[in-house]
PDB file of C-alpha atoms in Angstrom:
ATOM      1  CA  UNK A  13      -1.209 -31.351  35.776  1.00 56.00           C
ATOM      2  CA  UNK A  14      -4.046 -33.144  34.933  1.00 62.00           C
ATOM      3  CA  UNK A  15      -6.324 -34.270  38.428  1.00 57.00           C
ATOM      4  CA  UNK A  16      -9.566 -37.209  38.385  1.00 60.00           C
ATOM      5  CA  UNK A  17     -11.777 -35.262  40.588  1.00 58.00           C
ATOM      6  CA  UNK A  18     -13.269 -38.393  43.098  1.00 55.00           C
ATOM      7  CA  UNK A  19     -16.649 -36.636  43.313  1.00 52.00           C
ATOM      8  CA  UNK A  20     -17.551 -35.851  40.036  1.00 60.00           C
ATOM      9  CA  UNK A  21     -14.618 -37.826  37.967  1.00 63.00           C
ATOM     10  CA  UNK A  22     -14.209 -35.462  35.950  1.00 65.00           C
ATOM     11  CA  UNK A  23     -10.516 -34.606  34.910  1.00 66.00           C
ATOM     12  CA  UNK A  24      -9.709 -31.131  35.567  1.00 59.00           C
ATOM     13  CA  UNK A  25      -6.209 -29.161  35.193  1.00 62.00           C
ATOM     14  CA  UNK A  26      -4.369 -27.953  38.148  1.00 59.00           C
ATOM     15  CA  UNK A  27      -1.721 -25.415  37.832  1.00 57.00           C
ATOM     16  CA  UNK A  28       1.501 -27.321  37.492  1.00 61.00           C
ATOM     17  CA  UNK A  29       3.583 -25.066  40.329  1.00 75.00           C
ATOM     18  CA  UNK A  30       1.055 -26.970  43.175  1.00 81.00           C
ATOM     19  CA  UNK A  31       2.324 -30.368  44.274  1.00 85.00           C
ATOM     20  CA  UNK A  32       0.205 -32.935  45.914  1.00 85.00           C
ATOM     21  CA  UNK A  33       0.016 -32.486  49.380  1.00 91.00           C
ATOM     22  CA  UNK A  34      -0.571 -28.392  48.563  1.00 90.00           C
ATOM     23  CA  UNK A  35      -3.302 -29.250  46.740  1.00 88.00           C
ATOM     24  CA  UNK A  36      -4.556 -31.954  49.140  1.00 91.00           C
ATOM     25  CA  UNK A  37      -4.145 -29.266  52.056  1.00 94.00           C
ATOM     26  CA  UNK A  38      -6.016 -26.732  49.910  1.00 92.00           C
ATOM     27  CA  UNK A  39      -8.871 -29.101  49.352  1.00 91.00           C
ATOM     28  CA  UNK A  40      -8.773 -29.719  53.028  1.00 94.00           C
ATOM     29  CA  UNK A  41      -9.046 -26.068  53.924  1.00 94.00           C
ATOM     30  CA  UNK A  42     -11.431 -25.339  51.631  1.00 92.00           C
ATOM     31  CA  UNK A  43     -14.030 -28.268  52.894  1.00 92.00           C
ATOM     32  CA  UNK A  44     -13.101 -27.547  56.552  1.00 94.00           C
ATOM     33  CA  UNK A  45     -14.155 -23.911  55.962  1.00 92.00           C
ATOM     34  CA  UNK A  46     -17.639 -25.080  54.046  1.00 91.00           C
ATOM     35  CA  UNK A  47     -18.175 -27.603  57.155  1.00 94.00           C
ATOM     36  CA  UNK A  48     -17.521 -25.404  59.659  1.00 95.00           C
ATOM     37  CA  UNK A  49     -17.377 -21.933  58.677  1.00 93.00           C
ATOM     38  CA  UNK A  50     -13.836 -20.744  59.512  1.00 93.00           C
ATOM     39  CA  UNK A  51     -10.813 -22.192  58.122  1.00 94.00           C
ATOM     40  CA  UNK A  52      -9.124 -24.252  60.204  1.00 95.00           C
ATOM     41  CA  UNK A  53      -5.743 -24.009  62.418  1.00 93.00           C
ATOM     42  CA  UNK A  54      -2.405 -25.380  61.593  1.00 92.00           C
ATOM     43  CA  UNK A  55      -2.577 -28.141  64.519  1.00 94.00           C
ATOM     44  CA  UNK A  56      -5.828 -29.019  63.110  1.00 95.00           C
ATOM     45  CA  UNK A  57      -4.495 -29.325  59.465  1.00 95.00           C
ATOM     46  CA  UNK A  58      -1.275 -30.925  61.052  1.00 95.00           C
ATOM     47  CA  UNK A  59      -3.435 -33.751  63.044  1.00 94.00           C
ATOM     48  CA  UNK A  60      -5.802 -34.415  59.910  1.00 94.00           C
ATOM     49  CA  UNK A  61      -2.695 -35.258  57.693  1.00 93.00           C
ATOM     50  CA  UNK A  62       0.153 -36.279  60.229  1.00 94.00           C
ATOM     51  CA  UNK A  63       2.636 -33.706  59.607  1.00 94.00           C
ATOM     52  CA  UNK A  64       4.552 -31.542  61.802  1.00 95.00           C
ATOM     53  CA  UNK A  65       3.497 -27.790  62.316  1.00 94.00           C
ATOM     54  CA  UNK A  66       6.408 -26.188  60.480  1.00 95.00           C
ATOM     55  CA  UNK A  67       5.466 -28.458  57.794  1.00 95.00           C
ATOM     56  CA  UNK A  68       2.189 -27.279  57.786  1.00 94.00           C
ATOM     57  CA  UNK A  69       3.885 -23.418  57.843  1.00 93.00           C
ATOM     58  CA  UNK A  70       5.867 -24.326  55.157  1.00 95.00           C
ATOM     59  CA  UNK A  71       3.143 -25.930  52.555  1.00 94.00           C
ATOM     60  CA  UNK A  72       0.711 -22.529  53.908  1.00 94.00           C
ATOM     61  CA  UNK A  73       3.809 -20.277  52.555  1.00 93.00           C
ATOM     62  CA  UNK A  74       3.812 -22.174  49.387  1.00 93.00           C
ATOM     63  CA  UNK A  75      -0.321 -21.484  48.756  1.00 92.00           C
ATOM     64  CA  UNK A  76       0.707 -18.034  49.706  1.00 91.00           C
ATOM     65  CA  UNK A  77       3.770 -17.122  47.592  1.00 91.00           C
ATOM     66  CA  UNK A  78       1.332 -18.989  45.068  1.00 88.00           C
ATOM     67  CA  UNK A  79      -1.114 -16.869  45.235  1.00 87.00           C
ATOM     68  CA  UNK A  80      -4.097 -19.682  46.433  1.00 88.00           C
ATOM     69  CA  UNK A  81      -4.446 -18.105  49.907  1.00 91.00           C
ATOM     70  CA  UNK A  82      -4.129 -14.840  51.730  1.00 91.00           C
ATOM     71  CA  UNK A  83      -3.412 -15.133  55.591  1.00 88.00           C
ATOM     72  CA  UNK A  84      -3.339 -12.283  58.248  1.00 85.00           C
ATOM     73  CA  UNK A  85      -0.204 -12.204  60.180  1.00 83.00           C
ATOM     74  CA  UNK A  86      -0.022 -13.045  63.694  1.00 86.00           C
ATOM     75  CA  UNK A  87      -3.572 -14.010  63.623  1.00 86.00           C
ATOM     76  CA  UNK A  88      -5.390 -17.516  63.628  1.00 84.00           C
ATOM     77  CA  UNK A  89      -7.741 -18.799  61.579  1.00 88.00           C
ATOM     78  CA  UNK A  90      -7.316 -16.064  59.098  1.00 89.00           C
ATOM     79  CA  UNK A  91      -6.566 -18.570  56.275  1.00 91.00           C
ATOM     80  CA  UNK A  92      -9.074 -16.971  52.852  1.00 90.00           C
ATOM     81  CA  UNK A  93      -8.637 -19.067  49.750  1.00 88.00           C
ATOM     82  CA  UNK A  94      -8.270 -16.708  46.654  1.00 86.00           C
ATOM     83  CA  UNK A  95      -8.083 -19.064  43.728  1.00 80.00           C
ATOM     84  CA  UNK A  96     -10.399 -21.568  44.022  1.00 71.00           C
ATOM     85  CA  UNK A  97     -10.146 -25.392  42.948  1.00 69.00           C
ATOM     86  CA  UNK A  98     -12.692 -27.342  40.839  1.00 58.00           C
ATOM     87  CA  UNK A  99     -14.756 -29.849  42.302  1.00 57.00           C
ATOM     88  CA  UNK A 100     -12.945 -29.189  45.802  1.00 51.00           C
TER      89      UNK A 100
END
């Protein structure tokens, strides 16, 4: 799938197998864990885009089946992005 980036507008391919609210969650994660330095929690992914938390479990089982993220179980915060995206 081919993405505009809005930063650089550059058009850069995405994997098709991502949809677009995985890849706008990914984006998220990744710029929450540049802002703040830890990635950030499911209510606070589930507040910044409106969606219910087993939504949010759902769309982080995706990334991880994927292959985009790596989580610890039974631990929070332990979200660690393995494949990054351009122009995030």
């Amino acid at each position: 799938m081919k993405v505009i980036c809005k930063m650089c507008d550059k058009t850069i391919e995405i994997d098709e197998n991502l949809s677009s609210k995985e890849l706008k969650i990914l984006k998220f994660i990744k710029n929450y864990a540049e802002k703040y330095d830890k990635p950030p929690s499911f209510r606070e992914i589930s507040t910044e885009y409106k969606i219910s938390l087993s939504a949010i479990d759902r769309y982080i089982y995706q990334l991880k089946e994927k292959q985009y993220i790596a989580k610890k179980p039974y631990k929070s915060r332990s979200i660690v992005i393995l494949k990054d995206i351009p122009c995030g």
